[in-house]
mmCIF file of C-alpha atoms in Angstrom:
data_model
loop_
_atom_site.group_PDB
_atom_site.id
_atom_site.type_symbol
_atom_site.label_atom_id
_atom_site.label_comp_id
_atom_site.label_asym_id
_atom_site.label_seq_id
_atom_site.Cartn_x
_atom_site.Cartn_y
_atom_site.Cartn_z
ATOM 1 C CA MET A 13 24.955 -31.252 32.458
ATOM 2 C CA LEU A 14 28.231 -30.080 30.972
ATOM 3 C CA PRO A 15 30.895 -28.612 33.303
ATOM 4 C CA VAL A 16 31.744 -24.963 32.686
ATOM 5 C CA GLU A 17 35.327 -25.726 31.621
ATOM 6 C CA GLU A 18 34.203 -28.234 28.993
ATOM 7 C CA ALA A 19 31.501 -25.879 27.732
ATOM 8 C CA LEU A 20 34.120 -23.148 27.290
ATOM 9 C CA GLU A 21 36.303 -25.465 25.229
ATOM 10 C CA LYS A 22 33.324 -26.267 23.024
ATOM 11 C CA VAL A 23 32.274 -22.650 22.399
ATOM 12 C CA LEU A 24 35.852 -21.656 21.583
ATOM 13 C CA ALA A 25 36.016 -24.511 19.072
ATOM 14 C CA LEU A 26 33.141 -22.831 17.212
ATOM 15 C CA VAL A 27 35.154 -19.743 16.260
ATOM 16 C CA GLU A 28 38.459 -18.894 14.593
ATOM 17 C CA PRO A 29 40.325 -15.597 14.201
ATOM 18 C CA LEU A 30 38.777 -13.433 11.507
ATOM 19 C CA GLY A 31 40.425 -12.116 8.361
ATOM 20 C CA THR A 32 42.330 -8.861 8.137
ATOM 21 C CA GLU A 33 41.897 -5.383 6.750
ATOM 22 C CA ARG A 34 44.042 -2.292 6.415
ATOM 23 C CA VAL A 35 42.957 0.801 8.358
ATOM 24 C CA SER A 36 44.423 4.239 8.787
ATOM 25 C CA LEU A 37 46.020 5.074 12.093
ATOM 26 C CA ARG A 38 43.190 7.517 12.792
ATOM 27 C CA HIS A 39 40.719 4.615 12.812
ATOM 28 C CA ALA A 40 42.885 2.019 14.570
ATOM 29 C CA LEU A 41 41.942 2.720 18.205
ATOM 30 C CA GLY A 42 40.743 -0.476 19.872
ATOM 31 C CA ARG A 43 41.613 -2.633 16.893
ATOM 32 C CA VAL A 44 43.802 -5.734 17.130
ATOM 33 C CA MET A 45 46.906 -5.814 14.948
ATOM 34 C CA ALA A 46 47.246 -8.906 12.789
ATOM 35 C CA GLU A 47 50.682 -8.060 11.401
ATOM 36 C CA PRO A 48 53.616 -6.169 12.926
ATOM 37 C CA ALA A 49 54.219 -2.558 11.956
ATOM 38 C CA THR A 50 57.801 -1.568 11.177
ATOM 39 C CA ALA A 51 59.415 1.687 12.252
ATOM 40 C CA GLN A 52 60.194 3.765 9.172
ATOM 41 C CA LEU A 53 62.790 5.873 10.973
ATOM 42 C CA THR A 54 64.924 6.054 14.080
ATOM 43 C CA GLN A 55 63.630 7.955 17.105
ATOM 44 C CA PRO A 56 65.146 10.280 18.094
ATOM 45 C CA PRO A 57 66.681 10.704 14.617
ATOM 46 C CA PHE A 58 69.633 12.527 16.179
ATOM 47 C CA SER A 59 71.177 12.989 19.597
ATOM 48 C CA GLY A 60 69.366 15.925 21.151
ATOM 49 C CA SER A 61 69.309 18.029 24.238
ATOM 50 C CA ALA A 62 67.002 16.923 27.035
ATOM 51 C CA MET A 63 67.163 20.321 28.733
ATOM 52 C CA ASP A 64 67.555 24.047 28.135
ATOM 53 C CA GLY A 65 71.173 24.993 28.736
ATOM 54 C CA TYR A 66 74.567 25.104 27.079
ATOM 55 C CA TRP A 67 76.303 22.413 25.070
ATOM 56 C CA ILE A 68 80.044 22.123 25.674
ATOM 57 C CA ASP A 69 82.678 19.578 24.749
ATOM 58 C CA VAL A 70 83.270 16.988 27.467
ATOM 59 C CA ALA A 71 86.917 18.138 27.699
ATOM 60 C CA ASP A 72 85.708 21.588 28.786
ATOM 61 C CA HIS A 73 83.370 20.197 31.444
ATOM 62 C CA LEU A 74 85.520 21.298 34.368
ATOM 63 C CA PRO A 75 84.647 22.999 37.686
ATOM 64 C CA GLY A 76 84.670 26.772 37.300
ATOM 65 C CA ALA A 77 85.560 26.648 33.580
ATOM 66 C CA THR A 78 84.828 29.775 31.533
ATOM 67 C CA LEU A 79 83.624 29.402 27.937
ATOM 68 C CA THR A 80 82.510 31.663 25.110
ATOM 69 C CA VAL A 81 78.977 31.259 23.693
ATOM 70 C CA GLU A 82 79.375 31.052 19.909
ATOM 71 C CA GLY A 83 75.878 30.230 18.698
ATOM 72 C CA GLU A 84 72.454 28.765 19.369
ATOM 73 C CA ALA A 85 70.540 25.536 18.644
ATOM 74 C CA ALA A 86 66.775 25.119 18.987
ATOM 75 C CA ALA A 87 64.241 22.445 18.118
ATOM 76 C CA GLY A 88 63.957 22.372 14.352
ATOM 77 C CA ARG A 89 66.927 24.667 13.945
ATOM 78 C CA ALA A 90 70.353 23.089 14.472
ATOM 79 C CA TYR A 91 73.606 24.965 15.069
ATOM 80 C CA ASP A 92 75.422 24.840 11.746
ATOM 81 C CA GLY A 93 78.949 25.463 12.962
ATOM 82 C CA THR A 94 81.655 23.331 14.533
ATOM 83 C CA PRO A 95 82.450 24.344 18.113
ATOM 84 C CA THR A 96 86.106 24.463 19.063
ATOM 85 C CA PRO A 97 87.657 23.946 22.526
ATOM 86 C CA GLY A 98 86.590 26.665 24.940
ATOM 87 C CA GLN A 99 83.351 27.376 23.103
ATOM 88 C CA ALA A 100 79.745 26.731 24.156
ATOM 89 C CA VAL A 101 76.482 26.638 22.195
ATOM 90 C CA ARG A 102 73.233 27.896 23.725
ATOM 91 C CA ILE A 103 70.853 24.960 23.288
ATOM 92 C CA PHE A 104 67.168 24.341 23.904
ATOM 93 C CA THR A 105 65.229 21.160 24.613
ATOM 94 C CA GLY A 106 64.834 18.985 21.529
ATOM 95 C CA ALA A 107 67.614 20.611 19.539
ATOM 96 C CA PRO A 108 70.310 18.445 17.880
ATOM 97 C CA VAL A 109 73.596 18.609 19.737
ATOM 98 C CA PRO A 110 76.472 20.231 17.800
ATOM 99 C CA GLY A 111 78.975 17.410 18.295
ATOM 100 C CA PRO A 112 79.425 13.796 19.372
ATOM 101 C CA ASN A 113 81.320 14.227 22.657
ATOM 102 C CA GLY A 114 79.472 16.812 24.623
ATOM 103 C CA VAL A 115 77.539 17.676 27.746
ATOM 104 C CA VAL A 116 74.529 19.930 28.186
ATOM 105 C CA VAL A 117 74.947 22.046 31.306
ATOM 106 C CA LEU A 118 71.623 23.288 32.682
ATOM 107 C CA GLN A 119 71.039 27.005 32.219
ATOM 108 C CA GLU A 120 70.296 27.467 35.915
ATOM 109 C CA ASN A 121 73.665 25.950 36.836
ATOM 110 C CA VAL A 122 75.848 28.466 34.995
ATOM 111 C CA THR A 123 76.621 32.127 35.402
ATOM 112 C CA ARG A 124 76.402 34.159 32.187
ATOM 113 C CA GLU A 125 77.798 37.590 31.527
ATOM 114 C CA GLY A 126 77.459 38.751 27.950
ATOM 115 C CA ASP A 127 78.762 35.944 25.735
ATOM 116 C CA THR A 128 80.690 34.256 28.537
ATOM 117 C CA ILE A 129 79.476 31.471 30.838
ATOM 118 C CA THR A 130 81.124 30.109 33.959
ATOM 119 C CA LEU A 131 80.477 26.552 35.122
ATOM 120 C CA PRO A 132 79.734 25.792 38.772
ATOM 121 C CA GLN A 133 82.234 24.215 41.103
ATOM 122 C CA GLU A 134 80.039 21.107 41.498
ATOM 123 C CA LEU A 135 79.178 19.514 38.162
ATOM 124 C CA GLU A 136 76.335 17.207 37.206
ATOM 125 C CA THR A 137 77.214 13.631 36.284
ATOM 126 C CA HIS A 138 74.385 13.377 33.743
ATOM 127 C CA ASN A 139 75.073 14.679 30.238
ATOM 128 C CA ASN A 140 71.397 15.666 29.658
ATOM 129 C CA ILE A 141 71.504 14.325 26.098
ATOM 130 C CA ARG A 142 68.997 11.905 24.569
ATOM 131 C CA PRO A 143 71.016 9.606 22.305
ATOM 132 C CA LYS A 144 69.964 8.850 18.741
ATOM 133 C CA GLY A 145 67.694 5.785 18.660
ATOM 134 C CA GLN A 146 67.001 5.864 22.395
ATOM 135 C CA ASP A 147 63.289 5.151 21.765
ATOM 136 C CA PHE A 148 63.445 2.840 18.746
ATOM 137 C CA ALA A 149 65.475 2.219 15.634
ATOM 138 C CA GLN A 150 64.406 2.056 12.020
ATOM 139 C CA GLY A 151 63.267 -1.470 11.193
ATOM 140 C CA GLU A 152 62.046 -2.357 14.699
ATOM 141 C CA SER A 153 58.590 -3.951 14.775
ATOM 142 C CA PHE A 154 55.563 -3.393 16.984
ATOM 143 C CA CYS A 155 52.577 -5.724 17.376
ATOM 144 C CA PRO A 156 50.955 -5.728 20.845
ATOM 145 C CA ASP A 157 48.869 -8.732 21.868
ATOM 146 C CA ARG A 158 45.891 -6.563 22.852
ATOM 147 C CA PRO A 159 43.610 -3.887 21.402
ATOM 148 C CA LEU A 160 45.460 -0.743 20.404
ATOM 149 C CA THR A 161 45.406 2.102 22.930
ATOM 150 C CA ALA A 162 45.829 5.839 22.429
ATOM 151 C CA ARG A 163 49.421 5.418 23.641
ATOM 152 C CA ASP A 164 50.020 2.757 20.989
ATOM 153 C CA LEU A 165 48.738 5.085 18.284
ATOM 154 C CA GLY A 166 51.178 7.719 19.458
ATOM 155 C CA LEU A 167 54.043 5.251 19.166
ATOM 156 C CA LEU A 168 52.937 4.109 15.713
ATOM 157 C CA ALA A 169 52.658 7.705 14.552
ATOM 158 C CA ALA A 170 56.179 8.403 15.821
ATOM 159 C CA MET A 171 57.335 5.341 13.877
ATOM 160 C CA ASN A 172 55.943 7.096 10.767
ATOM 161 C CA VAL A 173 53.353 4.345 10.299
ATOM 162 C CA ALA A 174 50.225 5.712 8.620
ATOM 163 C CA ALA A 175 48.153 2.513 8.438
ATOM 164 C CA VAL A 176 48.095 -0.882 10.143
ATOM 165 C CA THR A 177 46.806 -4.364 9.318
ATOM 166 C CA VAL A 178 44.171 -5.399 11.856
ATOM 167 C CA ARG A 179 41.674 -8.173 12.404
ATOM 168 C CA ARG A 180 38.235 -7.490 11.028
ATOM 169 C CA ARG A 181 35.725 -6.514 13.682
ATOM 170 C CA PRO A 182 33.478 -9.456 14.667
ATOM 171 C CA ILE A 183 29.874 -8.844 13.666
ATOM 172 C CA VAL A 184 27.508 -9.944 16.436
ATOM 173 C CA ALA A 185 23.799 -10.286 15.698
ATOM 174 C CA ILE A 186 21.764 -9.997 18.911
ATOM 175 C CA ILE A 187 18.298 -11.523 19.151
ATOM 176 C CA ALA A 188 16.072 -11.203 22.206
ATOM 177 C CA THR A 189 13.057 -13.512 22.211
ATOM 178 C CA GLY A 190 9.746 -13.540 24.023
ATOM 179 C CA ASP A 191 6.176 -12.230 23.840
ATOM 180 C CA GLU A 192 6.742 -10.634 27.237
ATOM 181 C CA LEU A 193 9.407 -8.191 26.017
ATOM 182 C CA VAL A 194 9.154 -4.563 24.927
ATOM 183 C CA MET A 195 11.949 -2.090 24.230
ATOM 184 C CA PRO A 196 12.973 0.638 26.690
ATOM 185 C CA GLY A 197 10.780 3.718 26.225
ATOM 186 C CA GLU A 198 7.734 1.675 25.234
ATOM 187 C CA GLU A 199 4.749 1.175 27.508
ATOM 188 C CA PRO A 200 4.735 -2.455 28.693
ATOM 189 C CA GLY A 201 1.453 -4.298 28.906
ATOM 190 C CA PRO A 202 0.253 -5.835 32.169
ATOM 191 C CA ASP A 203 2.111 -9.082 31.400
ATOM 192 C CA GLN A 204 5.244 -7.595 29.853
ATOM 193 C CA ILE A 205 8.712 -6.500 30.947
ATOM 194 C CA ILE A 206 11.441 -4.334 29.438
ATOM 195 C CA CYS A 207 14.095 -5.999 27.270
ATOM 196 C CA SER A 208 17.490 -5.492 28.902
ATOM 197 C CA ASN A 209 19.514 -8.475 27.665
ATOM 198 C CA SER A 210 20.139 -7.044 24.200
ATOM 199 C CA PHE A 211 21.659 -3.909 25.700
ATOM 200 C CA ILE A 212 23.905 -5.907 28.019
ATOM 201 C CA VAL A 213 25.152 -8.117 25.192
ATOM 202 C CA ALA A 214 25.579 -5.235 22.732
ATOM 203 C CA ALA A 215 27.555 -3.172 25.248
ATOM 204 C CA LEU A 216 29.826 -6.085 26.127
ATOM 205 C CA ALA A 217 30.379 -6.889 22.448
ATOM 206 C CA GLU A 218 31.188 -3.283 21.575
ATOM 207 C CA ARG A 219 33.461 -3.004 24.608
ATOM 208 C CA MET A 220 35.331 -5.982 23.131
ATOM 209 C CA GLY A 221 35.689 -4.227 19.781
ATOM 210 C CA ALA A 222 32.879 -6.016 17.957
ATOM 211 C CA GLU A 223 30.163 -4.533 15.754
ATOM 212 C CA ALA A 224 26.848 -5.200 17.493
ATOM 213 C CA ARG A 225 23.652 -5.481 15.464
ATOM 214 C CA MET A 226 20.627 -5.380 17.751
ATOM 215 C CA LEU A 227 17.818 -7.073 15.830
ATOM 216 C CA PRO A 228 14.070 -6.765 16.486
ATOM 217 C CA ILE A 229 12.594 -8.792 19.329
ATOM 218 C CA ALA A 230 11.532 -12.221 18.094
ATOM 219 C CA ARG A 231 8.105 -13.251 19.324
ATOM 220 C CA ASP A 232 7.248 -16.728 20.560
ATOM 221 C CA ASP A 233 6.202 -18.119 17.201
ATOM 222 C CA ARG A 234 8.166 -19.863 14.486
ATOM 223 C CA ASP A 235 7.530 -17.311 11.753
ATOM 224 C CA SER A 236 8.794 -14.434 13.860
ATOM 225 C CA LEU A 237 11.909 -16.385 14.864
ATOM 226 C CA ARG A 238 12.635 -17.397 11.261
ATOM 227 C CA THR A 239 12.287 -13.773 10.131
ATOM 228 C CA VAL A 240 14.697 -12.459 12.762
ATOM 229 C CA PHE A 241 17.184 -15.295 12.179
ATOM 230 C CA ASP A 242 17.111 -14.331 8.498
ATOM 231 C CA LEU A 243 18.095 -10.781 9.483
ATOM 232 C CA ALA A 244 21.133 -12.213 11.281
ATOM 233 C CA LYS A 245 22.683 -13.525 8.064
ATOM 234 C CA GLY A 246 26.190 -12.211 7.506
ATOM 235 C CA ALA A 247 27.070 -12.119 11.206
ATOM 236 C CA ASP A 248 30.078 -13.962 12.582
ATOM 237 C CA LEU A 249 28.274 -14.726 15.817
ATOM 238 C CA VAL A 250 24.549 -14.923 16.564
ATOM 239 C CA VAL A 251 23.641 -14.375 20.219
ATOM 240 C CA THR A 252 20.106 -15.130 21.321
ATOM 241 C CA SER A 253 18.582 -14.674 24.759
ATOM 242 C CA GLY A 254 15.550 -16.522 26.018
ATOM 243 C CA GLY A 255 13.627 -19.388 24.519
ATOM 244 C CA ALA A 256 16.335 -21.964 25.164
ATOM 245 C CA SER A 257 14.633 -23.911 27.941
ATOM 246 C CA VAL A 258 12.160 -26.754 27.524
ATOM 247 C CA GLY A 259 8.802 -24.991 27.856
ATOM 248 C CA ALA A 260 6.094 -25.024 25.208
ATOM 249 C CA HIS A 261 7.019 -21.471 24.205
ATOM 250 C CA ASP A 262 10.798 -21.998 24.196
ATOM 251 C CA LEU A 263 11.238 -22.360 20.454
ATOM 252 C CA VAL A 264 14.718 -20.974 19.750
ATOM 253 C CA GLY A 265 16.455 -24.360 19.670
ATOM 254 C CA GLU A 266 13.722 -25.928 17.544
ATOM 255 C CA VAL A 267 13.643 -23.155 14.950
ATOM 256 C CA ALA A 268 17.437 -22.903 14.858
ATOM 257 C CA ALA A 269 17.591 -26.655 14.230
ATOM 258 C CA GLU A 270 15.127 -26.273 11.369
ATOM 259 C CA LEU A 271 17.457 -23.609 9.944
ATOM 260 C CA GLY A 272 20.463 -25.931 10.117
ATOM 261 C CA LEU A 273 21.857 -25.473 13.636
ATOM 262 C CA ASP A 274 24.562 -28.023 14.426
ATOM 263 C CA ARG A 275 24.205 -27.936 18.188
ATOM 264 C CA SER A 276 27.366 -28.376 20.226
ATOM 265 C CA PHE A 277 25.700 -28.611 23.643
ATOM 266 C CA TRP A 278 22.728 -27.533 25.716
ATOM 267 C CA LYS A 279 22.582 -27.059 29.483
ATOM 268 C CA ILE A 280 25.638 -26.583 31.667
ATOM 269 C CA ALA A 281 26.329 -27.152 35.345
ATOM 270 C CA MET A 282 26.425 -23.535 36.455
ATOM 271 C CA ARG A 283 24.305 -21.171 38.492
ATOM 272 C CA PRO A 284 22.926 -18.857 37.259
ATOM 273 C CA GLY A 285 22.737 -19.849 33.622
ATOM 274 C CA LYS A 286 21.955 -23.552 33.219
ATOM 275 C CA PRO A 287 19.989 -23.318 29.919
ATOM 276 C CA LEU A 288 22.942 -22.269 27.743
ATOM 277 C CA MET A 289 23.052 -23.486 24.148
ATOM 278 C CA ALA A 290 25.809 -23.248 21.532
ATOM 279 C CA GLY A 291 26.451 -24.484 18.031
ATOM 280 C CA GLN A 292 27.013 -23.567 14.397
ATOM 281 C CA ILE A 293 24.280 -22.116 12.201
ATOM 282 C CA GLY A 294 25.280 -21.535 8.606
ATOM 283 C CA GLU A 295 28.557 -19.595 8.535
ATOM 284 C CA ALA A 296 28.070 -18.227 12.030
ATOM 285 C CA ALA A 297 28.632 -19.515 15.528
ATOM 286 C CA MET A 298 25.586 -19.330 17.765
ATOM 287 C CA LEU A 299 25.402 -18.741 21.499
ATOM 288 C CA GLY A 300 21.977 -19.112 23.097
ATOM 289 C CA LEU A 301 21.891 -17.260 26.412
ATOM 290 C CA PRO A 302 19.236 -17.711 29.090
ATOM 291 C CA GLY A 303 16.408 -15.187 29.169
ATOM 292 C CA ASN A 304 17.043 -14.168 32.762
ATOM 293 C CA PRO A 305 19.142 -10.965 32.557
ATOM 294 C CA VAL A 306 21.564 -11.885 35.358
ATOM 295 C CA SER A 307 22.004 -15.391 33.959
ATOM 296 C CA ALA A 308 22.525 -13.952 30.473
ATOM 297 C CA THR A 309 25.158 -11.524 31.771
ATOM 298 C CA VAL A 310 27.090 -14.183 33.693
ATOM 299 C CA CYS A 311 27.063 -16.486 30.646
ATOM 300 C CA ALA A 312 28.172 -13.611 28.406
ATOM 301 C CA GLU A 313 31.107 -12.892 30.731
ATOM 302 C CA LEU A 314 32.119 -16.550 30.786
ATOM 303 C CA PHE A 315 31.544 -17.515 27.148
ATOM 304 C CA LEU A 316 30.808 -14.569 24.839
ATOM 305 C CA ARG A 317 33.828 -12.529 25.968
ATOM 306 C CA PRO A 318 36.403 -15.295 25.209
ATOM 307 C CA MET A 319 34.668 -16.098 21.909
ATOM 308 C CA LEU A 320 35.059 -12.469 20.851
ATOM 309 C CA ARG A 321 38.705 -12.465 21.926
ATOM 310 C CA LYS A 322 39.400 -15.519 19.775
ATOM 311 C CA LEU A 323 37.584 -14.003 16.796
ATOM 312 C CA ALA A 324 39.811 -10.940 17.205
ATOM 313 C CA GLY A 325 42.939 -13.087 17.300
ATOM 314 C CA LEU A 326 43.626 -12.422 20.984
ATOM 315 C CA PRO A 327 44.664 -14.924 23.672
ATOM 316 C CA THR A 328 41.799 -16.452 25.654
ATOM 317 C CA GLU A 329 43.631 -17.008 28.915
ATOM 318 C CA SER A 330 41.688 -17.147 32.167
ATOM 319 C CA ARG A 331 40.726 -13.870 33.844
ATOM 320 C CA VAL A 332 40.246 -15.566 37.204
ATOM 321 C CA GLN A 333 41.974 -13.913 40.166
ATOM 322 C CA GLN A 334 42.296 -14.680 43.860
ATOM 323 C CA ALA A 335 40.770 -12.882 46.833
ATOM 324 C CA ILE A 336 40.213 -13.391 50.560
ATOM 325 C CA LEU A 337 36.698 -14.293 51.626
ATOM 326 C CA ALA A 338 35.376 -11.610 53.980
ATOM 327 C CA THR A 339 32.439 -13.631 55.322
ATOM 328 C CA ASP A 340 31.390 -17.234 55.836
ATOM 329 C CA THR A 341 29.490 -18.847 52.952
ATOM 330 C CA GLY A 342 27.531 -22.052 52.727
ATOM 331 C CA PRO A 343 28.041 -25.069 50.414
ATOM 332 C CA THR A 344 27.305 -24.877 46.701
ATOM 333 C CA GLY A 345 25.705 -28.025 45.293
ATOM 334 C CA PRO A 346 25.776 -29.795 41.915
ATOM 335 C CA ARG A 347 26.496 -26.629 39.896
ATOM 336 C CA THR A 348 29.308 -24.079 39.900
ATOM 337 C CA HIS A 349 27.891 -20.945 41.489
ATOM 338 C CA TYR A 350 28.927 -17.485 40.264
ATOM 339 C CA MET A 351 27.911 -15.176 43.094
ATOM 340 C CA ARG A 352 27.647 -11.418 42.661
ATOM 341 C CA ALA A 353 30.042 -9.814 45.118
ATOM 342 C CA THR A 354 31.876 -6.635 46.080
ATOM 343 C CA LEU A 355 35.607 -6.104 46.591
ATOM 344 C CA ALA A 356 37.453 -4.107 49.237
ATOM 345 C CA PRO A 357 41.182 -3.408 49.460
ATOM 346 C CA GLY A 358 43.238 -5.998 51.327
ATOM 347 C CA ASP A 359 46.829 -7.042 51.846
ATOM 348 C CA PRO A 360 48.089 -8.964 49.975
ATOM 349 C CA LEU A 361 44.762 -9.832 48.288
ATOM 350 C CA PRO A 362 41.471 -7.920 48.064
ATOM 351 C CA ARG A 363 38.603 -8.991 50.293
ATOM 352 C CA VAL A 364 35.452 -10.283 48.624
ATOM 353 C CA THR A 365 31.951 -10.172 50.082
ATOM 354 C CA PRO A 366 29.059 -11.874 48.263
ATOM 355 C CA PHE A 367 25.623 -10.287 48.427
ATOM 356 C CA ASP A 368 23.255 -12.023 50.815
ATOM 357 C CA ASN A 369 20.554 -12.114 48.158
ATOM 358 C CA GLN A 370 21.661 -13.997 45.031
ATOM 359 C CA ASP A 371 18.267 -13.993 43.308
ATOM 360 C CA SER A 372 19.128 -14.131 39.607
ATOM 361 C CA ALA A 373 16.359 -11.671 38.735
ATOM 362 C CA MET A 374 18.027 -8.769 40.567
ATOM 363 C CA LEU A 375 19.885 -6.589 38.088
ATOM 364 C CA SER A 376 20.413 -3.912 40.753
ATOM 365 C CA LEU A 377 22.832 -6.191 42.600
ATOM 366 C CA LEU A 378 24.583 -7.061 39.352
ATOM 367 C CA SER A 379 25.084 -3.352 38.690
ATOM 368 C CA GLN A 380 26.672 -2.920 42.138
ATOM 369 C CA ALA A 381 28.899 -5.995 41.859
ATOM 370 C CA ASP A 382 32.655 -5.691 41.358
ATOM 371 C CA CYS A 383 33.164 -9.364 40.606
ATOM 372 C CA LEU A 384 31.695 -12.836 40.563
ATOM 373 C CA LEU A 385 32.751 -15.075 43.456
ATOM 374 C CA ILE A 386 33.346 -18.524 41.953
ATOM 375 C CA ARG A 387 32.099 -21.393 44.093
ATOM 376 C CA PRO A 388 33.036 -24.753 42.482
ATOM 377 C CA LEU A 389 30.344 -27.390 42.161
ATOM 378 C CA GLY A 390 30.230 -29.666 45.176
ATOM 379 C CA ASP A 391 32.245 -27.206 47.263
ATOM 380 C CA GLY A 392 31.575 -27.249 50.987
ATOM 381 C CA PRO A 393 31.117 -24.337 53.368
ATOM 382 C CA ARG A 394 33.840 -21.693 53.369
ATOM 383 C CA LYS A 395 35.073 -19.611 56.290
ATOM 384 C CA ALA A 396 36.047 -15.954 56.286
ATOM 385 C CA GLY A 397 39.773 -15.613 55.678
ATOM 386 C CA GLU A 398 40.006 -18.428 53.136
ATOM 387 C CA THR A 399 41.463 -17.783 49.682
ATOM 388 C CA VAL A 400 38.875 -18.030 46.908
ATOM 389 C CA GLU A 401 38.670 -17.344 43.175
ATOM 390 C CA ILE A 402 36.852 -14.408 41.609
ATOM 391 C CA LEU A 403 36.061 -13.177 38.096
ATOM 392 C CA PRO A 404 36.424 -9.366 37.925
ATOM 393 C CA LEU A 405 33.669 -7.392 36.204
ATOM 394 C CA ASP A 406 34.209 -4.202 34.212
#
């Protein structure tokens, strides 16, 4: 069986970053920029007041000084005169300052009588002026190495950028297989269960910015599988669940091979999730997840997520973190074990506690889990207090 690390290298070799498209800023949330955007202006475009108060020349900024208020400046409405020594300009937040060598004295720090203000005996050291270009200058570029956030869109808008070049969204075709499956809301027969894998995979794919196409359940016969595989044409990645083992009804690998699958590997040394299959089918990469929902989810976290990141042009660095084991655990065995676990605050590292029951059929424990505790293959017993590795879950 293939080690997890080698399997990851092989699935990542199946995909490359997708092409690009131009989208308006309004539709860029969560997209990944493929080219830098360039600021079309300088921000702020002028030196402006950071406070409500009075602008005075720095030479007049003296304890107890008395000055005459000669005009007013507000946001969007600059003072159009030229202050002379001994003069002040009433100014509001966001307004351009009237001159290059000034100070804004806070309104609450002066005494005003009519058109005359008197400065306090103790003066501020801050000039309360935002300099031109404090945020960014015209010509500066912006291209974060992550999906765009609402904050990023605000920055791009301020840069006067109306559209950005982004990676095309990966299209993921999702195929659940098995005579035993029915969709949520349907009445299962006495030998049937509800299909949950497709919803797990679709949600993870969409969370990663992909377009998920949930196809009809493929039954355990070749014609049904061929029909559903035909519906997957045009996808960048085909994700199946179930039918990848060696039983008489596990036909996914056989039918995929008949349709041209160039299989990269099958079976990996991990628990849960041994019957994982990957390869290339037509123009698409294929990832064959186990039918067991917990196994499918763990494999999707380990393999589907980094595949989608690479398709989007993002780095695929490890998400593994460290934690302190909160309880003793036994040895692993010949496969890397990804144990569902909870996290609690700790200093300097969080404390991780695996569930006592690691039955891979229990989705309720998966829903409660904060992370997967990674137990390397062949690892011996571990004591509480030891440092271990975990994979955080959303």
